Every structure is written in C-alpha cells, then in structure tokens.
Amino acid sequence: MNGLFKTAAALALALAAASGWAQAYPAKPIRVVVPFPAGGPVDQTARALGARMSASLGQSIIIDNKGGAGGLLGADAVAKSAADGYTLLFSSAGALAIVPHIAPSMPYDPQKDLVAVTQALKVPAVLVVAADSRFKTFADLKAAATGSASKVNYASAGSGTTPHLQAELLKREARLNITHIPYRGAAPALTDLMGGQVDMMMVDTPVALPFIQSGKLRALAVTSAVRIPVLEEVPTVGELGMPKVEAYNWYGMLAPARTPAEVIDKMYGAVGAALRSPDLKQQFEQQGVQVVGSKPAEFGAFISAESERWGSLAKAVGAKLD
C-alpha cells in the first residue's frame, strides 16, 4: 500500500510539474529560422508575424536567416534542434515539398523530423510579361507559344523553385512550347524580363505587384481560384480554361518532431492571433496574399499532398537543386 501511495504521489507531482511547465512556456526568447536570406517575402512575413507574436507571448521572437540549398540548410537545422519549442521553422513550400525530391541527398525527412504548427498564408503566382511585350493577353502568348516553331522562353528564380514548377504546370496544361531559362534568384530574372531578354515568368504576387503597379510588368493571369482584389482586371487560370494550373506558394510554421503538443497548440494560437490582427490582415490583402491559419493536423496533411503534387512534377521535368 505504501508503495502504491508513493507511485501515485510521484505521478501527481510529475503531472503538476508538466502542467506548470506548459503554462510557463515560453520562458525565454524563441528563435524562428527562416531558411532564406533576409529581405525576401518569407523573411518579411516572418518578421511581421514575429513582432505580433512577441507581444502576445511576452517573449522576444528572434528571426534567424539561414539560407542555402533551396531552404534545405535552415530546415535541417531546425529538424536537428531540441524539441522544446524554442527553435521553430518558418518556411515556404520549397524546402518542405520540392527540395526533398530534387536534392542529391536529404539530411532530414520533412514528414518525420518536423511537425506542422500552422499554414499561415497562401501566395498566388502571377504570369507576367514586360510592359512593352507583344503579348497583350494570355491568348496572344498561347498563339505564339504553340507549335514547333515557337521561340518563346520563360525565366525562373532557379531550377526546382516553386515559380519554375508553376510555369511547367502551365506549360503542360496549356500545351505550350516554351523554353526554361533558370536564374539564380528572382531579382536577376525580373531584371532581364523587364529588359526584354526573356518573354515571361511566373512570380509570387507580393514580388510582382510593385512592378505591375508601376507599369513595368503586365499581368496576364493569376493562379488563384478567384480574382485577386488588387489585380481585379487579371483573369484566373480557371477562367482561361486551365483549372489544374491553380497553384500557390505558401508559408507556414513548423517545429522539430516530438515537440510537446501543448507547445504546438500555444504557437498555433499565437500565429493565428497575429494573422487576425486588422493591420496585418490588411497588409496581406494589399499584397494579394490569402490568410489561412490552418490547424496543425490540417497543415500536416496539406504538406503531404503538396509534396506528392510538386515532387512528381519536379521529377517529370528533371528539376535539379542548384
């Protein structure tokens, strides 16, 4: 009886300690790894969310940019971190759904070594051409890019990037004969696009929007299911007869596998609260971005589906990690 009492007492103390630990979290600053260089859209989004999360959690959110290998290096660093809730990953689709299929070798398994917290945003792409391009509409582009005589090409931010695969999806569904010109990043690709060295490009909406609004680029289509309010005159791929080209880049928060469920829930709540803040929500809408805030299980299932979709396409087109 005495042994039973001691066991019960120990269990009660353990549960009390666990409960107290969960309520105390976070007790120190949280590091959020962005697996891309500073200044890009993923980094800017992470910083905007981090500032609001810091206020609600009562702890600093430190953004740690760890770029390289299409996001692989940063994601691997998080996958190998302690599962205590103090190191998180904020990534776009590439490191989680594309890179695992095109890297020569993988130091981590996104499905086993990371756990989903929440999908924050869906980011439609815009099919753009230079403002002075001969292509005024998608019909013009398709007419020039159909048949063996086509000399139409398209730029991308690099082989295996989301814009590259979105363009390949368009190529397949619209039966276009277009040649891929990969660049090392979106900036040099956009420079050559505006300069007339390449014909077209798929670009994340927040990146393309300033150039469209300033008259340097012309938008021919968006890959969202419905028209984007800030580009309401631009048709969707569905309206153009290509519903299978509906596709998004996306940003989300993840943690190392085996992170306690209480921590995941708390971070899910903190990101969700940040996404619901009126000023941030308005900012995203003005960029043509869609707020999601999905539950952890929903985001995990979504990553699996996206990995299957983009992985099969990446292999089919022979995408390589630069």
PDB file of C-alpha atoms in Angstrom:
ATOM      1  CA  MET A   1       0.000   0.000   0.000  1.00  0.00           C
ATOM      2  CA  ASN A   2       2.871   2.312   0.909  1.00  0.00           C
ATOM      3  CA  GLY A   3       4.495   1.636  -2.495  1.00  0.00           C
ATOM      4  CA  LEU A   4       1.225   2.367  -4.281  1.00  0.00           C
ATOM      5  CA  PHE A   5       0.904   5.645  -2.374  1.00  0.00           C
ATOM      6  CA  LYS A   6       4.442   6.664  -3.339  1.00  0.00           C
ATOM      7  CA  THR A   7       3.804   5.828  -7.001  1.00  0.00           C
ATOM      8  CA  ALA A   8       0.587   7.846  -7.024  1.00  0.00           C
ATOM      9  CA  ALA A   9       2.301  10.768  -5.315  1.00  0.00           C
ATOM     10  CA  ALA A  10       5.158  10.722  -7.788  1.00  0.00           C
ATOM     11  CA  LEU A  11       2.738  10.637 -10.702  1.00  0.00           C
ATOM     12  CA  ALA A  12       0.795  13.556  -9.267  1.00  0.00           C
ATOM     13  CA  LEU A  13       3.991  15.574  -8.864  1.00  0.00           C
ATOM     14  CA  ALA A  14       5.056  14.743 -12.427  1.00  0.00           C
ATOM     15  CA  LEU A  15       1.693  15.848 -13.809  1.00  0.00           C
ATOM     16  CA  ALA A  16       1.804  19.025 -11.783  1.00  0.00           C
ATOM     17  CA  ALA A  17       5.314  19.791 -13.000  1.00  0.00           C
ATOM     18  CA  ALA A  18       4.304  19.135 -16.610  1.00  0.00           C
ATOM     19  CA  SER A  19       1.262  21.359 -16.228  1.00  0.00           C
ATOM     20  CA  GLY A  20       3.341  24.105 -14.690  1.00  0.00           C
ATOM     21  CA  TRP A  21       5.948  23.829 -17.468  1.00  0.00           C
ATOM     22  CA  ALA A  22       3.307  24.047 -20.170  1.00  0.00           C
ATOM     23  CA  GLN A  23       1.767  27.138 -18.581  1.00  0.00           C
ATOM     24  CA  ALA A  24       5.192  28.758 -18.194  1.00  0.00           C
ATOM     25  CA  TYR A  25       6.107  28.362 -21.854  1.00  0.00           C
ATOM     26  CA  PRO A  26       7.662  30.418 -23.256  1.00  0.00           C
ATOM     27  CA  ALA A  27      10.096  31.330 -20.521  1.00  0.00           C
ATOM     28  CA  LYS A  28      12.810  32.713 -22.820  1.00  0.00           C
ATOM     29  CA  PRO A  29      13.170  34.142 -26.368  1.00  0.00           C
ATOM     30  CA  ILE A  30      12.104  31.941 -29.289  1.00  0.00           C
ATOM     31  CA  ARG A  31      14.269  31.539 -32.374  1.00  0.00           C
ATOM     32  CA  VAL A  32      12.415  31.286 -35.687  1.00  0.00           C
ATOM     33  CA  VAL A  33      14.628  30.062 -38.512  1.00  0.00           C
ATOM     34  CA  VAL A  34      13.823  31.410 -41.972  1.00  0.00           C
ATOM     35  CA  PRO A  35      15.705  29.202 -44.473  1.00  0.00           C
ATOM     36  CA  PHE A  36      16.158  32.062 -46.955  1.00  0.00           C
ATOM     37  CA  PRO A  37      18.154  35.323 -46.999  1.00  0.00           C
ATOM     38  CA  ALA A  38      16.917  38.440 -45.234  1.00  0.00           C
ATOM     39  CA  GLY A  39      14.732  40.857 -47.163  1.00  0.00           C
ATOM     40  CA  GLY A  40      12.714  38.339 -49.180  1.00  0.00           C
ATOM     41  CA  PRO A  41       8.954  37.806 -48.832  1.00  0.00           C
ATOM     42  CA  VAL A  42       9.259  34.819 -46.461  1.00  0.00           C
ATOM     43  CA  ASP A  43      11.605  36.782 -44.212  1.00  0.00           C
ATOM     44  CA  GLN A  44       9.392  39.884 -44.246  1.00  0.00           C
ATOM     45  CA  THR A  45       6.333  37.820 -43.379  1.00  0.00           C
ATOM     46  CA  ALA A  46       8.136  36.041 -40.536  1.00  0.00           C
ATOM     47  CA  ARG A  47       9.225  39.368 -39.066  1.00  0.00           C
ATOM     48  CA  ALA A  48       5.738  40.857 -39.305  1.00  0.00           C
ATOM     49  CA  LEU A  49       4.225  37.828 -37.586  1.00  0.00           C
ATOM     50  CA  GLY A  50       7.056  37.638 -35.060  1.00  0.00           C
ATOM     51  CA  ALA A  51       6.513  41.199 -33.852  1.00  0.00           C
ATOM     52  CA  ARG A  52       2.866  40.495 -33.040  1.00  0.00           C
ATOM     53  CA  MET A  53       3.563  37.057 -31.588  1.00  0.00           C
ATOM     54  CA  SER A  54       6.187  38.566 -29.295  1.00  0.00           C
ATOM     55  CA  ALA A  55       3.612  40.961 -27.866  1.00  0.00           C
ATOM     56  CA  SER A  56       1.081  38.192 -27.184  1.00  0.00           C
ATOM     57  CA  LEU A  57       3.599  35.642 -25.828  1.00  0.00           C
ATOM     58  CA  GLY A  58       5.583  38.066 -23.701  1.00  0.00           C
ATOM     59  CA  GLN A  59       8.899  36.913 -25.166  1.00  0.00           C
ATOM     60  CA  SER A  60      11.144  38.072 -27.980  1.00  0.00           C
ATOM     61  CA  ILE A  61      10.867  36.320 -31.343  1.00  0.00           C
ATOM     62  CA  ILE A  62      14.318  36.249 -32.936  1.00  0.00           C
ATOM     63  CA  ILE A  63      14.379  35.729 -36.714  1.00  0.00           C
ATOM     64  CA  ASP A  64      17.438  33.723 -37.774  1.00  0.00           C
ATOM     65  CA  ASN A  65      18.084  33.718 -41.537  1.00  0.00           C
ATOM     66  CA  LYS A  66      19.850  30.506 -42.506  1.00  0.00           C
ATOM     67  CA  GLY A  67      19.673  30.382 -46.305  1.00  0.00           C
ATOM     68  CA  GLY A  68      21.162  27.930 -48.773  1.00  0.00           C
ATOM     69  CA  ALA A  69      20.304  24.905 -50.902  1.00  0.00           C
ATOM     70  CA  GLY A  70      16.727  25.977 -51.590  1.00  0.00           C
ATOM     71  CA  GLY A  71      15.868  26.155 -47.904  1.00  0.00           C
ATOM     72  CA  LEU A  72      17.380  22.777 -47.051  1.00  0.00           C
ATOM     73  CA  LEU A  73      20.075  24.083 -44.697  1.00  0.00           C
ATOM     74  CA  GLY A  74      17.727  26.062 -42.482  1.00  0.00           C
ATOM     75  CA  ALA A  75      15.091  23.345 -42.347  1.00  0.00           C
ATOM     76  CA  ASP A  76      17.741  20.769 -41.460  1.00  0.00           C
ATOM     77  CA  ALA A  77      18.995  22.963 -38.615  1.00  0.00           C
ATOM     78  CA  VAL A  78      15.513  23.071 -37.105  1.00  0.00           C
ATOM     79  CA  ALA A  79      14.912  19.356 -37.654  1.00  0.00           C
ATOM     80  CA  LYS A  80      18.043  18.656 -35.583  1.00  0.00           C
ATOM     81  CA  SER A  81      17.226  21.176 -32.819  1.00  0.00           C
ATOM     82  CA  ALA A  82      15.893  20.373 -29.367  1.00  0.00           C
ATOM     83  CA  ALA A  83      12.149  19.717 -29.387  1.00  0.00           C
ATOM     84  CA  ASP A  84      11.444  22.244 -26.654  1.00  0.00           C
ATOM     85  CA  GLY A  85       9.565  24.931 -28.574  1.00  0.00           C
ATOM     86  CA  TYR A  86      12.431  27.418 -28.601  1.00  0.00           C
ATOM     87  CA  THR A  87      13.552  26.754 -32.176  1.00  0.00           C
ATOM     88  CA  LEU A  88      10.923  26.888 -34.916  1.00  0.00           C
ATOM     89  CA  LEU A  89      10.913  26.975 -38.710  1.00  0.00           C
ATOM     90  CA  PHE A  90       9.039  29.454 -40.889  1.00  0.00           C
ATOM     91  CA  SER A  91       9.322  28.243 -44.466  1.00  0.00           C
ATOM     92  CA  SER A  92       7.728  28.351 -47.886  1.00  0.00           C
ATOM     93  CA  ALA A  93       6.824  25.328 -49.984  1.00  0.00           C
ATOM     94  CA  GLY A  94      10.261  24.682 -51.478  1.00  0.00           C
ATOM     95  CA  ALA A  95      12.139  23.256 -48.503  1.00  0.00           C
ATOM     96  CA  LEU A  96       9.218  21.049 -47.488  1.00  0.00           C
ATOM     97  CA  ALA A  97       7.516  19.882 -50.686  1.00  0.00           C
ATOM     98  CA  ILE A  98      10.033  20.277 -53.531  1.00  0.00           C
ATOM     99  CA  VAL A  99      13.649  20.118 -52.316  1.00  0.00           C
ATOM    100  CA  PRO A 100      13.218  16.624 -50.778  1.00  0.00           C
ATOM    101  CA  HIS A 101      12.515  15.319 -54.301  1.00  0.00           C
ATOM    102  CA  ILE A 102      15.366  17.035 -56.147  1.00  0.00           C
ATOM    103  CA  ALA A 103      18.256  17.167 -53.663  1.00  0.00           C
ATOM    104  CA  PRO A 104      21.066  14.658 -54.289  1.00  0.00           C
ATOM    105  CA  SER A 105      20.658  13.547 -50.666  1.00  0.00           C
ATOM    106  CA  MET A 106      18.483  14.637 -47.765  1.00  0.00           C
ATOM    107  CA  PRO A 107      19.821  15.140 -44.219  1.00  0.00           C
ATOM    108  CA  TYR A 108      16.284  15.275 -42.824  1.00  0.00           C
ATOM    109  CA  ASP A 109      12.817  13.915 -43.604  1.00  0.00           C
ATOM    110  CA  PRO A 110      10.226  16.724 -43.544  1.00  0.00           C
ATOM    111  CA  GLN A 111       7.469  14.219 -42.822  1.00  0.00           C
ATOM    112  CA  LYS A 112       9.225  12.610 -39.839  1.00  0.00           C
ATOM    113  CA  ASP A 113      11.672  15.175 -38.450  1.00  0.00           C
ATOM    114  CA  LEU A 114       9.362  18.188 -38.428  1.00  0.00           C
ATOM    115  CA  VAL A 115       5.848  18.687 -37.114  1.00  0.00           C
ATOM    116  CA  ALA A 116       3.346  21.167 -38.549  1.00  0.00           C
ATOM    117  CA  VAL A 117       2.124  24.108 -36.460  1.00  0.00           C
ATOM    118  CA  THR A 118       0.064  26.105 -38.945  1.00  0.00           C
ATOM    119  CA  GLN A 119      -0.075  27.216 -42.561  1.00  0.00           C
ATOM    120  CA  ALA A 120      -0.043  30.995 -42.355  1.00  0.00           C
ATOM    121  CA  LEU A 121      -0.537  32.144 -45.945  1.00  0.00           C
ATOM    122  CA  LYS A 122      -1.371  31.075 -49.488  1.00  0.00           C
ATOM    123  CA  VAL A 123       0.537  33.061 -52.103  1.00  0.00           C
ATOM    124  CA  PRO A 124      -0.841  33.038 -55.654  1.00  0.00           C
ATOM    125  CA  ALA A 125       1.504  33.486 -58.587  1.00  0.00           C
ATOM    126  CA  VAL A 126       1.112  35.958 -61.428  1.00  0.00           C
ATOM    127  CA  LEU A 127       2.047  35.214 -65.018  1.00  0.00           C
ATOM    128  CA  VAL A 128       3.828  38.388 -66.136  1.00  0.00           C
ATOM    129  CA  VAL A 129       5.462  39.796 -69.248  1.00  0.00           C
ATOM    130  CA  ALA A 130       7.293  43.079 -69.818  1.00  0.00           C
ATOM    131  CA  ALA A 131       5.072  46.145 -70.116  1.00  0.00           C
ATOM    132  CA  ASP A 132       6.091  46.595 -73.761  1.00  0.00           C
ATOM    133  CA  SER A 133       5.754  42.896 -74.629  1.00  0.00           C
ATOM    134  CA  ARG A 134       3.960  41.921 -77.811  1.00  0.00           C
ATOM    135  CA  PHE A 135       1.794  39.664 -75.645  1.00  0.00           C
ATOM    136  CA  LYS A 136      -1.174  41.750 -74.507  1.00  0.00           C
ATOM    137  CA  THR A 137      -3.254  38.781 -73.316  1.00  0.00           C
ATOM    138  CA  PHE A 138      -2.719  35.115 -72.495  1.00  0.00           C
ATOM    139  CA  ALA A 139      -4.329  34.275 -75.845  1.00  0.00           C
ATOM    140  CA  ASP A 140      -1.539  36.215 -77.588  1.00  0.00           C
ATOM    141  CA  LEU A 141       1.076  34.300 -75.648  1.00  0.00           C
ATOM    142  CA  LYS A 142      -0.521  30.934 -76.322  1.00  0.00           C
ATOM    143  CA  ALA A 143      -0.780  31.638 -80.045  1.00  0.00           C
ATOM    144  CA  ALA A 144       2.957  32.416 -80.211  1.00  0.00           C
ATOM    145  CA  ALA A 145       3.993  29.530 -77.957  1.00  0.00           C
ATOM    146  CA  THR A 146       2.060  26.770 -79.730  1.00  0.00           C
ATOM    147  CA  GLY A 147       3.700  24.547 -82.309  1.00  0.00           C
ATOM    148  CA  SER A 148       7.243  23.514 -83.145  1.00  0.00           C
ATOM    149  CA  ALA A 149       8.200  26.956 -84.463  1.00  0.00           C
ATOM    150  CA  SER A 150       7.766  28.601 -81.054  1.00  0.00           C
ATOM    151  CA  LYS A 151      10.735  30.555 -79.719  1.00  0.00           C
ATOM    152  CA  VAL A 152       9.018  31.718 -76.530  1.00  0.00           C
ATOM    153  CA  ASN A 153      11.012  31.290 -73.319  1.00  0.00           C
ATOM    154  CA  TYR A 154      10.368  31.827 -69.632  1.00  0.00           C
ATOM    155  CA  ALA A 155      12.529  32.831 -66.703  1.00  0.00           C
ATOM    156  CA  SER A 156      12.519  31.358 -63.216  1.00  0.00           C
ATOM    157  CA  ALA A 157      14.275  32.022 -59.920  1.00  0.00           C
ATOM    158  CA  GLY A 158      16.075  28.697 -60.380  1.00  0.00           C
ATOM    159  CA  SER A 159      15.524  25.052 -61.232  1.00  0.00           C
ATOM    160  CA  GLY A 160      13.121  23.382 -58.834  1.00  0.00           C
ATOM    161  CA  THR A 161      11.751  26.601 -57.383  1.00  0.00           C
ATOM    162  CA  THR A 162       8.001  26.972 -56.977  1.00  0.00           C
ATOM    163  CA  PRO A 163       7.730  29.523 -59.860  1.00  0.00           C
ATOM    164  CA  HIS A 164       9.649  27.132 -62.111  1.00  0.00           C
ATOM    165  CA  LEU A 165       7.231  24.280 -61.423  1.00  0.00           C
ATOM    166  CA  GLN A 166       4.210  26.576 -61.696  1.00  0.00           C
ATOM    167  CA  ALA A 167       5.402  27.562 -65.168  1.00  0.00           C
ATOM    168  CA  GLU A 168       5.901  23.893 -66.065  1.00  0.00           C
ATOM    169  CA  LEU A 169       2.373  23.184 -64.863  1.00  0.00           C
ATOM    170  CA  LEU A 170       1.109  25.954 -67.153  1.00  0.00           C
ATOM    171  CA  LYS A 171       3.235  24.595 -69.999  1.00  0.00           C
ATOM    172  CA  ARG A 172       1.729  21.125 -69.608  1.00  0.00           C
ATOM    173  CA  GLU A 173      -1.899  22.142 -69.222  1.00  0.00           C
ATOM    174  CA  ALA A 174      -1.896  24.807 -71.966  1.00  0.00           C
ATOM    175  CA  ARG A 175       0.322  22.661 -74.222  1.00  0.00           C
ATOM    176  CA  LEU A 176       2.857  25.427 -74.705  1.00  0.00           C
ATOM    177  CA  ASN A 177       6.237  25.021 -76.361  1.00  0.00           C
ATOM    178  CA  ILE A 178       8.340  27.254 -74.110  1.00  0.00           C
ATOM    179  CA  THR A 179      11.982  27.043 -73.061  1.00  0.00           C
ATOM    180  CA  HIS A 180      13.123  27.375 -69.446  1.00  0.00           C
ATOM    181  CA  ILE A 181      15.813  29.950 -68.628  1.00  0.00           C
ATOM    182  CA  PRO A 182      16.813  29.439 -64.960  1.00  0.00           C
ATOM    183  CA  TYR A 183      18.368  32.286 -62.974  1.00  0.00           C
ATOM    184  CA  ARG A 184      19.951  32.436 -59.529  1.00  0.00           C
ATOM    185  CA  GLY A 185      17.130  34.239 -57.801  1.00  0.00           C
ATOM    186  CA  ALA A 186      14.049  36.229 -58.752  1.00  0.00           C
ATOM    187  CA  ALA A 187      15.784  39.636 -58.891  1.00  0.00           C
ATOM    188  CA  PRO A 188      18.061  38.992 -61.912  1.00  0.00           C
ATOM    189  CA  ALA A 189      15.261  37.110 -63.671  1.00  0.00           C
ATOM    190  CA  LEU A 190      12.878  40.049 -63.260  1.00  0.00           C
ATOM    191  CA  THR A 191      15.569  42.464 -64.469  1.00  0.00           C
ATOM    192  CA  ASP A 192      16.003  40.504 -67.695  1.00  0.00           C
ATOM    193  CA  LEU A 193      12.250  40.094 -68.084  1.00  0.00           C
ATOM    194  CA  MET A 194      11.690  43.845 -67.874  1.00  0.00           C
ATOM    195  CA  GLY A 195      14.632  44.364 -70.205  1.00  0.00           C
ATOM    196  CA  GLY A 196      13.194  42.074 -72.872  1.00  0.00           C
ATOM    197  CA  GLN A 197      15.836  39.327 -72.636  1.00  0.00           C
ATOM    198  CA  VAL A 198      13.176  36.749 -71.683  1.00  0.00           C
ATOM    199  CA  ASP A 199       9.492  36.564 -72.573  1.00  0.00           C
ATOM    200  CA  MET A 200       7.519  35.586 -69.482  1.00  0.00           C
ATOM    201  CA  MET A 201       7.730  34.486 -65.862  1.00  0.00           C
ATOM    202  CA  MET A 202       5.653  33.147 -63.006  1.00  0.00           C
ATOM    203  CA  VAL A 203       6.178  35.326 -59.917  1.00  0.00           C
ATOM    204  CA  ASP A 204       4.751  35.314 -56.370  1.00  0.00           C
ATOM    205  CA  THR A 205       2.138  38.070 -56.180  1.00  0.00           C
ATOM    206  CA  PRO A 206       3.870  40.189 -53.481  1.00  0.00           C
ATOM    207  CA  VAL A 207       7.070  40.218 -55.550  1.00  0.00           C
ATOM    208  CA  ALA A 208       5.385  41.061 -58.866  1.00  0.00           C
ATOM    209  CA  LEU A 209       2.818  43.558 -57.609  1.00  0.00           C
ATOM    210  CA  PRO A 210       5.063  46.657 -57.257  1.00  0.00           C
ATOM    211  CA  PHE A 211       6.323  46.199 -60.831  1.00  0.00           C
ATOM    212  CA  ILE A 212       2.799  45.706 -62.167  1.00  0.00           C
ATOM    213  CA  GLN A 213       1.515  48.767 -60.330  1.00  0.00           C
ATOM    214  CA  SER A 214       4.442  50.894 -61.539  1.00  0.00           C
ATOM    215  CA  GLY A 215       3.791  49.874 -65.138  1.00  0.00           C
ATOM    216  CA  LYS A 216       6.981  47.857 -65.652  1.00  0.00           C
ATOM    217  CA  LEU A 217       5.231  44.490 -65.977  1.00  0.00           C
ATOM    218  CA  ARG A 218       1.924  43.347 -67.437  1.00  0.00           C
ATOM    219  CA  ALA A 219      -0.066  40.595 -65.703  1.00  0.00           C
ATOM    220  CA  LEU A 220      -1.734  38.033 -67.955  1.00  0.00           C
ATOM    221  CA  ALA A 221      -3.160  35.582 -65.396  1.00  0.00           C
ATOM    222  CA  VAL A 222      -3.221  34.714 -61.703  1.00  0.00           C
ATOM    223  CA  THR A 223      -3.059  31.170 -60.337  1.00  0.00           C
ATOM    224  CA  SER A 224      -5.649  31.697 -57.584  1.00  0.00           C
ATOM    225  CA  ALA A 225      -9.140  30.188 -57.584  1.00  0.00           C
ATOM    226  CA  VAL A 226     -10.752  33.645 -57.681  1.00  0.00           C
ATOM    227  CA  ARG A 227      -9.540  37.018 -58.866  1.00  0.00           C
ATOM    228  CA  ILE A 228      -7.233  38.960 -56.580  1.00  0.00           C
ATOM    229  CA  PRO A 229      -8.796  42.244 -55.424  1.00  0.00           C
ATOM    230  CA  VAL A 230      -5.630  44.256 -56.071  1.00  0.00           C
ATOM    231  CA  LEU A 231      -5.478  42.773 -59.605  1.00  0.00           C
ATOM    232  CA  GLU A 232      -9.185  42.501 -60.252  1.00  0.00           C
ATOM    233  CA  GLU A 233      -8.810  43.026 -64.013  1.00  0.00           C
ATOM    234  CA  VAL A 234      -6.494  39.991 -64.356  1.00  0.00           C
ATOM    235  CA  PRO A 235      -8.216  36.666 -65.153  1.00  0.00           C
ATOM    236  CA  THR A 236      -7.620  33.484 -63.194  1.00  0.00           C
ATOM    237  CA  VAL A 237      -6.176  30.390 -64.831  1.00  0.00           C
ATOM    238  CA  GLY A 238      -9.570  28.754 -64.317  1.00  0.00           C
ATOM    239  CA  GLU A 239     -11.276  31.486 -66.296  1.00  0.00           C
ATOM    240  CA  LEU A 240      -8.768  30.859 -69.059  1.00  0.00           C
ATOM    241  CA  GLY A 241      -9.773  27.186 -69.159  1.00  0.00           C
ATOM    242  CA  MET A 242      -6.901  25.767 -67.092  1.00  0.00           C
ATOM    243  CA  PRO A 243      -8.259  24.959 -63.609  1.00  0.00           C
ATOM    244  CA  LYS A 244      -5.446  22.460 -62.943  1.00  0.00           C
ATOM    245  CA  VAL A 245      -2.941  25.324 -63.048  1.00  0.00           C
ATOM    246  CA  GLU A 246      -4.416  26.752 -59.852  1.00  0.00           C
ATOM    247  CA  ALA A 247      -1.400  26.667 -57.557  1.00  0.00           C
ATOM    248  CA  TYR A 248       0.139  28.571 -54.697  1.00  0.00           C
ATOM    249  CA  ASN A 249       3.350  29.105 -52.905  1.00  0.00           C
ATOM    250  CA  TRP A 250       2.689  29.009 -49.161  1.00  0.00           C
ATOM    251  CA  TYR A 251       4.292  29.925 -45.867  1.00  0.00           C
ATOM    252  CA  GLY A 252       3.943  28.071 -42.607  1.00  0.00           C
ATOM    253  CA  MET A 253       5.361  27.422 -39.158  1.00  0.00           C
ATOM    254  CA  LEU A 254       6.841  24.080 -38.095  1.00  0.00           C
ATOM    255  CA  ALA A 255       8.716  22.675 -35.111  1.00  0.00           C
ATOM    256  CA  PRO A 256      11.100  19.769 -34.520  1.00  0.00           C
ATOM    257  CA  ALA A 257       9.370  16.416 -34.227  1.00  0.00           C
ATOM    258  CA  ARG A 258       8.443  15.369 -30.680  1.00  0.00           C
ATOM    259  CA  THR A 259       7.791  18.965 -29.613  1.00  0.00           C
ATOM    260  CA  PRO A 260       5.137  18.732 -26.861  1.00  0.00           C
ATOM    261  CA  ALA A 261       1.543  19.102 -28.046  1.00  0.00           C
ATOM    262  CA  GLU A 262       0.976  21.909 -25.534  1.00  0.00           C
ATOM    263  CA  VAL A 263       3.721  23.945 -27.184  1.00  0.00           C
ATOM    264  CA  ILE A 264       2.364  23.292 -30.676  1.00  0.00           C
ATOM    265  CA  ASP A 265      -1.085  24.429 -29.558  1.00  0.00           C
ATOM    266  CA  LYS A 266       0.277  27.580 -27.969  1.00  0.00           C
ATOM    267  CA  MET A 267       2.271  28.528 -31.072  1.00  0.00           C
ATOM    268  CA  TYR A 268      -0.719  27.743 -33.291  1.00  0.00           C
ATOM    269  CA  GLY A 269      -2.783  30.146 -31.194  1.00  0.00           C
ATOM    270  CA  ALA A 270      -0.088  32.836 -31.268  1.00  0.00           C
ATOM    271  CA  VAL A 271       0.315  32.710 -35.063  1.00  0.00           C
ATOM    272  CA  GLY A 272      -3.459  32.681 -35.520  1.00  0.00           C
ATOM    273  CA  ALA A 273      -3.884  35.739 -33.303  1.00  0.00           C
ATOM    274  CA  ALA A 274      -1.188  37.567 -35.289  1.00  0.00           C
ATOM    275  CA  LEU A 275      -2.861  36.680 -38.583  1.00  0.00           C
ATOM    276  CA  ARG A 276      -6.163  38.071 -37.302  1.00  0.00           C
ATOM    277  CA  SER A 277      -4.702  41.451 -36.349  1.00  0.00           C
ATOM    278  CA  PRO A 278      -6.502  44.014 -38.572  1.00  0.00           C
ATOM    279  CA  ASP A 279      -3.394  45.884 -39.726  1.00  0.00           C
ATOM    280  CA  LEU A 280      -1.513  42.721 -40.709  1.00  0.00           C
ATOM    281  CA  LYS A 281      -4.555  41.221 -42.407  1.00  0.00           C
ATOM    282  CA  GLN A 282      -4.956  44.411 -44.444  1.00  0.00           C
ATOM    283  CA  GLN A 283      -1.268  44.355 -45.340  1.00  0.00           C
ATOM    284  CA  PHE A 284      -1.534  40.816 -46.694  1.00  0.00           C
ATOM    285  CA  GLU A 285      -4.694  41.619 -48.665  1.00  0.00           C
ATOM    286  CA  GLN A 286      -2.939  44.577 -50.290  1.00  0.00           C
ATOM    287  CA  GLN A 287      -0.205  42.168 -51.404  1.00  0.00           C
ATOM    288  CA  GLY A 288      -2.688  39.730 -52.937  1.00  0.00           C
ATOM    289  CA  VAL A 289      -1.927  37.132 -50.263  1.00  0.00           C
ATOM    290  CA  GLN A 290      -4.559  34.913 -48.617  1.00  0.00           C
ATOM    291  CA  VAL A 291      -4.551  34.325 -44.846  1.00  0.00           C
ATOM    292  CA  VAL A 292      -5.044  30.666 -43.835  1.00  0.00           C
ATOM    293  CA  GLY A 293      -4.245  29.848 -40.186  1.00  0.00           C
ATOM    294  CA  SER A 294      -4.950  26.102 -40.529  1.00  0.00           C
ATOM    295  CA  LYS A 295      -4.837  23.667 -37.617  1.00  0.00           C
ATOM    296  CA  PRO A 296      -1.648  21.595 -37.142  1.00  0.00           C
ATOM    297  CA  ALA A 297      -3.173  18.337 -38.455  1.00  0.00           C
ATOM    298  CA  GLU A 298      -4.632  20.141 -41.466  1.00  0.00           C
ATOM    299  CA  PHE A 299      -1.292  21.702 -42.312  1.00  0.00           C
ATOM    300  CA  GLY A 300       0.476  18.356 -41.944  1.00  0.00           C
ATOM    301  CA  ALA A 301      -1.930  16.718 -44.398  1.00  0.00           C
ATOM    302  CA  PHE A 302      -1.565  19.675 -46.760  1.00  0.00           C
ATOM    303  CA  ILE A 303       2.235  19.378 -46.789  1.00  0.00           C
ATOM    304  CA  SER A 304       1.936  15.683 -47.678  1.00  0.00           C
ATOM    305  CA  ALA A 305      -0.413  16.445 -50.570  1.00  0.00           C
ATOM    306  CA  GLU A 306       1.772  19.281 -51.843  1.00  0.00           C
ATOM    307  CA  SER A 307       4.872  17.089 -51.627  1.00  0.00           C
ATOM    308  CA  GLU A 308       3.210  14.475 -53.791  1.00  0.00           C
ATOM    309  CA  ARG A 309       1.976  17.045 -56.313  1.00  0.00           C
ATOM    310  CA  TRP A 310       5.183  19.019 -56.755  1.00  0.00           C
ATOM    311  CA  GLY A 311       7.508  16.076 -56.278  1.00  0.00           C
ATOM    312  CA  SER A 312       6.051  14.148 -59.193  1.00  0.00           C
ATOM    313  CA  LEU A 313       6.182  17.225 -61.449  1.00  0.00           C
ATOM    314  CA  ALA A 314       9.759  18.064 -60.415  1.00  0.00           C
ATOM    315  CA  LYS A 315      10.884  14.569 -61.318  1.00  0.00           C
ATOM    316  CA  ALA A 316       8.961  14.629 -64.614  1.00  0.00           C
ATOM    317  CA  VAL A 317      10.666  17.830 -65.787  1.00  0.00           C
ATOM    318  CA  GLY A 318      14.098  16.872 -64.455  1.00  0.00           C
ATOM    319  CA  ALA A 319      14.375  19.705 -61.934  1.00  0.00           C
ATOM    320  CA  LYS A 320      17.709  19.897 -60.119  1.00  0.00           C
ATOM    321  CA  LEU A 321      18.708  21.644 -56.920  1.00  0.00           C
ATOM    322  CA  ASP A 322      21.089  24.470 -57.882  1.00  0.00           C
TER     323      ASP A 322
END
